[in-house]
mmCIF file of C-alpha atoms in Angstrom:
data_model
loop_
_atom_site.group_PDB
_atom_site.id
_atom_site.type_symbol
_atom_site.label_atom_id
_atom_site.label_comp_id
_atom_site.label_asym_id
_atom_site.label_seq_id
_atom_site.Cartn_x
_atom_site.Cartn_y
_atom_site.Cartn_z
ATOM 1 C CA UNK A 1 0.000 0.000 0.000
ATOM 2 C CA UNK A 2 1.553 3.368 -0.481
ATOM 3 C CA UNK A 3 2.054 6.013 1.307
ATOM 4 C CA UNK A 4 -0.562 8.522 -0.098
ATOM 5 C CA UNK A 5 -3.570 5.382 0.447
ATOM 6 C CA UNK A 6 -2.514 5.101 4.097
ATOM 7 C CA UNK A 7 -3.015 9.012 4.946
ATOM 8 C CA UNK A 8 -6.344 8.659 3.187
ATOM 9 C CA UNK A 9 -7.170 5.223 4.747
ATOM 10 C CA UNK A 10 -5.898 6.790 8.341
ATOM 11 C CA UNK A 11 -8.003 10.060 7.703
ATOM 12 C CA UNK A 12 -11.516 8.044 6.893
ATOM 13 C CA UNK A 13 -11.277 5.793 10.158
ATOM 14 C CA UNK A 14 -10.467 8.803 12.603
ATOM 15 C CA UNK A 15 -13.392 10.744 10.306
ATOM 16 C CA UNK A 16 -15.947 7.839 10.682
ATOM 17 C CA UNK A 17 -15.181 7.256 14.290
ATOM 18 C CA UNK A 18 -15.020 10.918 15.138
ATOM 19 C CA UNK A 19 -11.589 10.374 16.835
ATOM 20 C CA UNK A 20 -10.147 13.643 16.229
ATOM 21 C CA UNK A 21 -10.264 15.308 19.297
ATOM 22 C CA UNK A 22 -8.627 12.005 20.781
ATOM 23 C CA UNK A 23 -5.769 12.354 18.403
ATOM 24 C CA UNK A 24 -5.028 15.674 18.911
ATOM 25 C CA UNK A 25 -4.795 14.936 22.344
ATOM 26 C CA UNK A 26 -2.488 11.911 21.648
ATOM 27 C CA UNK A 27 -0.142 13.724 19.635
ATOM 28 C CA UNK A 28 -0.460 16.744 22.710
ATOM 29 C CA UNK A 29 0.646 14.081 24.985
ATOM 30 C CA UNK A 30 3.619 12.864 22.703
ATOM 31 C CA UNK A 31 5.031 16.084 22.027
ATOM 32 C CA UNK A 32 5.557 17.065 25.551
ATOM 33 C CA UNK A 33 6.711 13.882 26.569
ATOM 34 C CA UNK A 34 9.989 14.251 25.609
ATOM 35 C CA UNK A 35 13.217 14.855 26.684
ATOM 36 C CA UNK A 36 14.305 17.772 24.517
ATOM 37 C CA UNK A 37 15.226 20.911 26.632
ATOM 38 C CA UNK A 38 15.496 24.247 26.041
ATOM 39 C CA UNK A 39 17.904 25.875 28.181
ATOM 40 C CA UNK A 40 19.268 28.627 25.724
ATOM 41 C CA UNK A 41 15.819 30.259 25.283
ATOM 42 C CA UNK A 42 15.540 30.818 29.115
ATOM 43 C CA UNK A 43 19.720 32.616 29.919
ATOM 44 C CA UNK A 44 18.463 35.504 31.478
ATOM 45 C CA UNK A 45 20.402 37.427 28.142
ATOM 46 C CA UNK A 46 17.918 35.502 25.557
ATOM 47 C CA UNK A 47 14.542 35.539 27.210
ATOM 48 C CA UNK A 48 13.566 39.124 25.793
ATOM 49 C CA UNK A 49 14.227 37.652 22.485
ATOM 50 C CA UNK A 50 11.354 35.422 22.761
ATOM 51 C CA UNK A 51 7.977 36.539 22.085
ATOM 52 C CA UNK A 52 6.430 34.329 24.039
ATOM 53 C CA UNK A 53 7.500 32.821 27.091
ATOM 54 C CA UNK A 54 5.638 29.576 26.211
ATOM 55 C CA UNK A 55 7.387 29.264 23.119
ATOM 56 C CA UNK A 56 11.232 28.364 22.868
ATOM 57 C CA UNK A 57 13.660 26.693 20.214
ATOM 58 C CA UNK A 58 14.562 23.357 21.458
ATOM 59 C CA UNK A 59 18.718 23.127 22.085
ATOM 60 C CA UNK A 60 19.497 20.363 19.700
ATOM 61 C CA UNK A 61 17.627 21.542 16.785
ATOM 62 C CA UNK A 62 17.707 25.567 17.246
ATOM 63 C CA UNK A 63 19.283 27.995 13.989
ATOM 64 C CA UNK A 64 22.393 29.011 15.927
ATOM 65 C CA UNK A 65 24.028 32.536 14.340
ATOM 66 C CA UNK A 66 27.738 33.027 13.744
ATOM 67 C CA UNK A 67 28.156 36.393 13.112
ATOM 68 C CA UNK A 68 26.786 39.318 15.705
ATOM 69 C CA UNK A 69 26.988 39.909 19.638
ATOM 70 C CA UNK A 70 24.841 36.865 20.208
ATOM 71 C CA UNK A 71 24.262 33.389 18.688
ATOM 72 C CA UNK A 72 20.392 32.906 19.370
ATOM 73 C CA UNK A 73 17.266 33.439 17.594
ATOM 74 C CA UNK A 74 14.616 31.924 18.525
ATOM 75 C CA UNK A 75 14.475 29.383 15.839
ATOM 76 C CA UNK A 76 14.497 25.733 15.038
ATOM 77 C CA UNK A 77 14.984 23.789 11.735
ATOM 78 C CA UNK A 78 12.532 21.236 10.974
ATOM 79 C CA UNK A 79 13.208 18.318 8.924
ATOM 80 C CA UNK A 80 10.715 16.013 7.016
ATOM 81 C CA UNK A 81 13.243 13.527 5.689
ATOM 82 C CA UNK A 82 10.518 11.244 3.954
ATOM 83 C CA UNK A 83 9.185 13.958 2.109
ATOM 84 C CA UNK A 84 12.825 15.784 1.400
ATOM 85 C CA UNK A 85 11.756 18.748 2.760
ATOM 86 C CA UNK A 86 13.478 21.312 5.398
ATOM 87 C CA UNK A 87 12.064 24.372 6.663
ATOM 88 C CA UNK A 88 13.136 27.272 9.190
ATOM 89 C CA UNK A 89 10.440 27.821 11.650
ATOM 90 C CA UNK A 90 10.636 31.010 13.706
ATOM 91 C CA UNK A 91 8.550 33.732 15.634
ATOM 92 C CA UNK A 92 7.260 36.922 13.991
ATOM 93 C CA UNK A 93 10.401 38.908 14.461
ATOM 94 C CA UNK A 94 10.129 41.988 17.869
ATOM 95 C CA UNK A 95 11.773 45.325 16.895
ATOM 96 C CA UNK A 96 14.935 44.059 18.856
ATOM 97 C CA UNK A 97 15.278 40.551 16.829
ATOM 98 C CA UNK A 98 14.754 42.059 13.661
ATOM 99 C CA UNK A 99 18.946 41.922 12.799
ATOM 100 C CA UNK A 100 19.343 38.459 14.296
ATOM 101 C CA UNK A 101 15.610 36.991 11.690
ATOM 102 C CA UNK A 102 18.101 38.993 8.593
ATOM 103 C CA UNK A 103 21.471 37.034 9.657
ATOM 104 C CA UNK A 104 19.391 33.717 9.860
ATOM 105 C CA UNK A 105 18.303 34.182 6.635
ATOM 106 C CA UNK A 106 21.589 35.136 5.441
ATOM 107 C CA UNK A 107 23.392 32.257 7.279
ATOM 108 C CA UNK A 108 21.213 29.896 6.337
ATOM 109 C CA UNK A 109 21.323 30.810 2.304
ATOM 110 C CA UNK A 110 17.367 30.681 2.637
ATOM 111 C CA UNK A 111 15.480 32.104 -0.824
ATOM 112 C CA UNK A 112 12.129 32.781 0.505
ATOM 113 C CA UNK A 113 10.553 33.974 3.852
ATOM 114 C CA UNK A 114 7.152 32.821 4.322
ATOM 115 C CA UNK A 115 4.766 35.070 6.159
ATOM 116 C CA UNK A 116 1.536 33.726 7.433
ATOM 117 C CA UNK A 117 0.299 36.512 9.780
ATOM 118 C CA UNK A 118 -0.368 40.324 9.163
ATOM 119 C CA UNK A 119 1.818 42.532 11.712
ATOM 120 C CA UNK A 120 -1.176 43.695 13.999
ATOM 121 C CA UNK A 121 -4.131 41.031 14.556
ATOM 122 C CA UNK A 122 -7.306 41.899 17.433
ATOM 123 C CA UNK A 123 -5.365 45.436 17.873
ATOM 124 C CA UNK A 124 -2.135 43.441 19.020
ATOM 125 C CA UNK A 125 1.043 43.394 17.239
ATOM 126 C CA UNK A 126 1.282 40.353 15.992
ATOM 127 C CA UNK A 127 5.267 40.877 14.285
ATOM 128 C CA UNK A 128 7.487 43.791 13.891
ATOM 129 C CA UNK A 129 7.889 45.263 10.596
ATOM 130 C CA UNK A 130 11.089 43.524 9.163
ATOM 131 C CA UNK A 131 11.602 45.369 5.815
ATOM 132 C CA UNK A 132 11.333 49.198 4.672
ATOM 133 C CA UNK A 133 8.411 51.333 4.317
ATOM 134 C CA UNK A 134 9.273 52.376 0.712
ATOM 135 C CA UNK A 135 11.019 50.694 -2.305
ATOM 136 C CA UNK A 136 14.664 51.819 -3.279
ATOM 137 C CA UNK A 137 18.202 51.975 -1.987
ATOM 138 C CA UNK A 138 17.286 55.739 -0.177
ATOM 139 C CA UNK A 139 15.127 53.660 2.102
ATOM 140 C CA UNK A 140 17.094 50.769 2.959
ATOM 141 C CA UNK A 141 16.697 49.253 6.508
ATOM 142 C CA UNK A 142 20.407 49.230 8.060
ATOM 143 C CA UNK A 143 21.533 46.536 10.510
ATOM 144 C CA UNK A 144 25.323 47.305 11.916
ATOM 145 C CA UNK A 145 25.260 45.057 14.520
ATOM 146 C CA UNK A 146 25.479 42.299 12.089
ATOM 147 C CA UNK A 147 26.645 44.077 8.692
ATOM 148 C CA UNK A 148 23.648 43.738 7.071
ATOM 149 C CA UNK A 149 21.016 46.102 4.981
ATOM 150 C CA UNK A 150 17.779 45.335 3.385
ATOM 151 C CA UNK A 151 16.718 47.014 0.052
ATOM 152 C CA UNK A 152 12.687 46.683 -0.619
ATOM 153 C CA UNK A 153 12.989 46.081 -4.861
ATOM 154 C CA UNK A 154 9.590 45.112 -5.869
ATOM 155 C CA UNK A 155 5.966 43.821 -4.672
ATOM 156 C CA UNK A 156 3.169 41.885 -6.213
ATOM 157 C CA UNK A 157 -0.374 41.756 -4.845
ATOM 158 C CA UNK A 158 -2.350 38.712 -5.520
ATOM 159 C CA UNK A 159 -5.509 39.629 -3.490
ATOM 160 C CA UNK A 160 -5.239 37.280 -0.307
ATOM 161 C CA UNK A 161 -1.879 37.037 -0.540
ATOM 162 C CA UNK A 162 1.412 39.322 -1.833
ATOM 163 C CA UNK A 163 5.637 38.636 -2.696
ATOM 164 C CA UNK A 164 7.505 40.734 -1.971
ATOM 165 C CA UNK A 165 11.386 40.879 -3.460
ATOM 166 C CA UNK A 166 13.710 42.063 -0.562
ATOM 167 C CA UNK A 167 17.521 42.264 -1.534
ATOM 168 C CA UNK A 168 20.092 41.619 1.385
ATOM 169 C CA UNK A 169 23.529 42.956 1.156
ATOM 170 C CA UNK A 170 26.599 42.596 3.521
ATOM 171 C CA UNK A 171 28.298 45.215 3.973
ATOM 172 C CA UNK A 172 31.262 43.378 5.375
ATOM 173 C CA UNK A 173 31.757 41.215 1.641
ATOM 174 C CA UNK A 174 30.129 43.533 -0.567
ATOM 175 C CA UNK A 175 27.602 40.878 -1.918
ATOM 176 C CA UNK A 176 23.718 40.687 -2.105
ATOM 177 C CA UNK A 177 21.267 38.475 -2.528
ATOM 178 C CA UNK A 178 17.564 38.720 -3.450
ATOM 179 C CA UNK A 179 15.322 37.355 -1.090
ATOM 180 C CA UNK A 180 11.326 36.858 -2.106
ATOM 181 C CA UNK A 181 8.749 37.253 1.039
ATOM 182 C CA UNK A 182 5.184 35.547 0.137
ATOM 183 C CA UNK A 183 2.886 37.320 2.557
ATOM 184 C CA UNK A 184 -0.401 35.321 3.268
ATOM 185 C CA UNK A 185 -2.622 38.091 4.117
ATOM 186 C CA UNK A 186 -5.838 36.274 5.325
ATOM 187 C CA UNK A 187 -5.279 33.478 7.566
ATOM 188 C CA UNK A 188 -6.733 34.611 10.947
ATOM 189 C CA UNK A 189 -5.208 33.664 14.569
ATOM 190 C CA UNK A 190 -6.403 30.770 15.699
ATOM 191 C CA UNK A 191 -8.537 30.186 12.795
ATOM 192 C CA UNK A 192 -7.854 28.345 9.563
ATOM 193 C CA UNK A 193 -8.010 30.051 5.813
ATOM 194 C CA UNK A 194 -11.313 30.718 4.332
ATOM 195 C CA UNK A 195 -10.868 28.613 0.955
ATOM 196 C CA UNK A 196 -8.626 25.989 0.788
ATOM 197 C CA UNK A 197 -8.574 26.946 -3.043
ATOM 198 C CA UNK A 198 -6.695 30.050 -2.132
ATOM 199 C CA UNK A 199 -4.134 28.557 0.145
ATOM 200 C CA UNK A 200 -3.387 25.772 -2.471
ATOM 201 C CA UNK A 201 -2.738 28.929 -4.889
ATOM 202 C CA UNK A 202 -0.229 30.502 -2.149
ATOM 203 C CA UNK A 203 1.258 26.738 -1.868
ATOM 204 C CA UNK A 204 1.975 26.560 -5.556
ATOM 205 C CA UNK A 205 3.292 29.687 -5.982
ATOM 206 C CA UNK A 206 5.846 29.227 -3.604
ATOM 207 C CA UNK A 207 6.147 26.029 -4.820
ATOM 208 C CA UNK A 208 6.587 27.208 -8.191
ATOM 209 C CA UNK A 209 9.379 29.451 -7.216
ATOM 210 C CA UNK A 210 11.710 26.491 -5.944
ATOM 211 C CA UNK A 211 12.001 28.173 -2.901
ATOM 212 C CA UNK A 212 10.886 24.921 -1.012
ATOM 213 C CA UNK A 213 13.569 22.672 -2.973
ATOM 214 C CA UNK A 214 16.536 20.528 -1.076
ATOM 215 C CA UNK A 215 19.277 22.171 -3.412
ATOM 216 C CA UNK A 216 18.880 25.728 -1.803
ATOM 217 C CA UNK A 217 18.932 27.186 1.956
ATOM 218 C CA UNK A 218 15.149 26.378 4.121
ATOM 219 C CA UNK A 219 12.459 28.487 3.407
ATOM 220 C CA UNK A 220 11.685 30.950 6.418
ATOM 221 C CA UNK A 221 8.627 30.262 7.553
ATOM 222 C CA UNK A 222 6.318 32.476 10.690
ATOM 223 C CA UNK A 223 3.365 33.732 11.870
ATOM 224 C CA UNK A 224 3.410 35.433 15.473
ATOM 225 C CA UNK A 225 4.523 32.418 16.952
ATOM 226 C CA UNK A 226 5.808 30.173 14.715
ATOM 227 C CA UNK A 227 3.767 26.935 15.912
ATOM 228 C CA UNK A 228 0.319 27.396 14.505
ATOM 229 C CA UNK A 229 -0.332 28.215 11.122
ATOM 230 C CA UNK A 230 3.545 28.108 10.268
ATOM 231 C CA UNK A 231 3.209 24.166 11.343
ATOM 232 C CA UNK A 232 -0.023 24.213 9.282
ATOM 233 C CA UNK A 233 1.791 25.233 6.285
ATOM 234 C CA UNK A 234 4.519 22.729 6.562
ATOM 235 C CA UNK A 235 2.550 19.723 7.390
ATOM 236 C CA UNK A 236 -0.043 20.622 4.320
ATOM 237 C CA UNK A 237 3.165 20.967 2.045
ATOM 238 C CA UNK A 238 4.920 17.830 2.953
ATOM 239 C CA UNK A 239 2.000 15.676 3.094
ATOM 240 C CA UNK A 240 1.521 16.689 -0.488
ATOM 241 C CA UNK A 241 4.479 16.069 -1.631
ATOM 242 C CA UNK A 242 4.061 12.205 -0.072
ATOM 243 C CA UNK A 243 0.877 11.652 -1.662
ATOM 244 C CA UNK A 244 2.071 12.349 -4.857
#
């Protein structure tokens, strides 16, 4: 039987038996049953780089930086080996993380930054803004502390969701590289996207851009978080690609 038969097969008995709120709690159970710590999120130097105080990068799998004053972001890589897929997961980046999300993402050689959130949600902020107001090198967003700047080149608006093309340059080698932000625009917190027709078009055009591929750097992907509807995202993507 292949893979893609038992999803579907697995999916119809937990449908028919109404199971799902038992499975959810199953895999709730699992996933804090283990013995992964997080001890780097909670040095009293890296807790005000966490949005959340329930939410922390676990120690073995975290995006550590090499450049900068400090090697954390509060960050893990995720790996789905079966389906050959790696992504970055990661919080929606606070005014004073802002430099370390950039030198992830130019670390990590990562073409694409997935956004799944807007920046204010219920009258909270939600995540900081991360790349200029306006387009053009005379508006560039300047990050010393790690050598970085970030030039806002172009933007696309698809109706429920945008791209944006971002170029990064180091100022400490002279190069630059073009970065391409796919803002989903209207997935609400704690809720899930209004047509799944839309979200499939988001998931091909990303797809489409090879941003998701093994030969290049892990996709960024957040929402306020980083748990929710980035999780979302990469579960409906790799499951995909195992059905296929």
């Amino acid at each position: 039987m292949s893979t893609g038969n038992n999803i579907e097969t697995e999916y119809l008995e937990l449908n028919e038996k109404q199971e799902w709120t038992v499975h959810y709690q199953k895999i709730r159970t699992e996933s804090t049953s283990n013995s992964y710590t997080c001890l780097e999120a909670i040095k009293p130097q890296n807790k005000p780089l966490n949005r959340y105080r329930d939410v922390s990068p676990y120690d073995h799998s975290r995006i550590v930086l090499r450049r900068g004053s400090s090697d954390y972001v509060n960050a893990n890589l995720v790996k789905v080996e079966k389906a050959n897929r790696r992504y970055i997961l990661t919080q929606g980046p606070l005014s004073l993380t802002v430099s370390h999300f950039w030198l992830m993402i130019w670390e990590q050689k990562s073409k694409a930054v997935l956004m799944l959130n807007k920046l204010v949600e219920k009258k909270q902020e939600k995540c900081y803004q991360y790349w200029p107001e306006k387009m053009g090198a005379d508006h560039m967003i300047k990050l010393e502390d790690v050598g970085l700047s970030i030039e806002y080149v172009e933007y696309q608006d698809y109706s429920h969701y945008l791209t944006r093309t971002l170029r990064v340059h180091d100022t400490e080698t002279g190069t630059s590289r073009e970065i391409v932000q796919f803002h989903y625009t209207t997935w609400p917190d704690f809720g899930v996207p209004g047509s799944p027709t839309v979200f499939l078009e988001f998931l091909r055009k990303v797809r489409a851009a090879g941003v998701l591929e093994e030969d290049v750097g892990p996709a960024v992907v957040h929402c306020s978080a980083g748990i929710g509807r980035s999780g979302t995202f990469c579960l409906v993507d790799s499951c995909l690609v195992l059905v296929s």
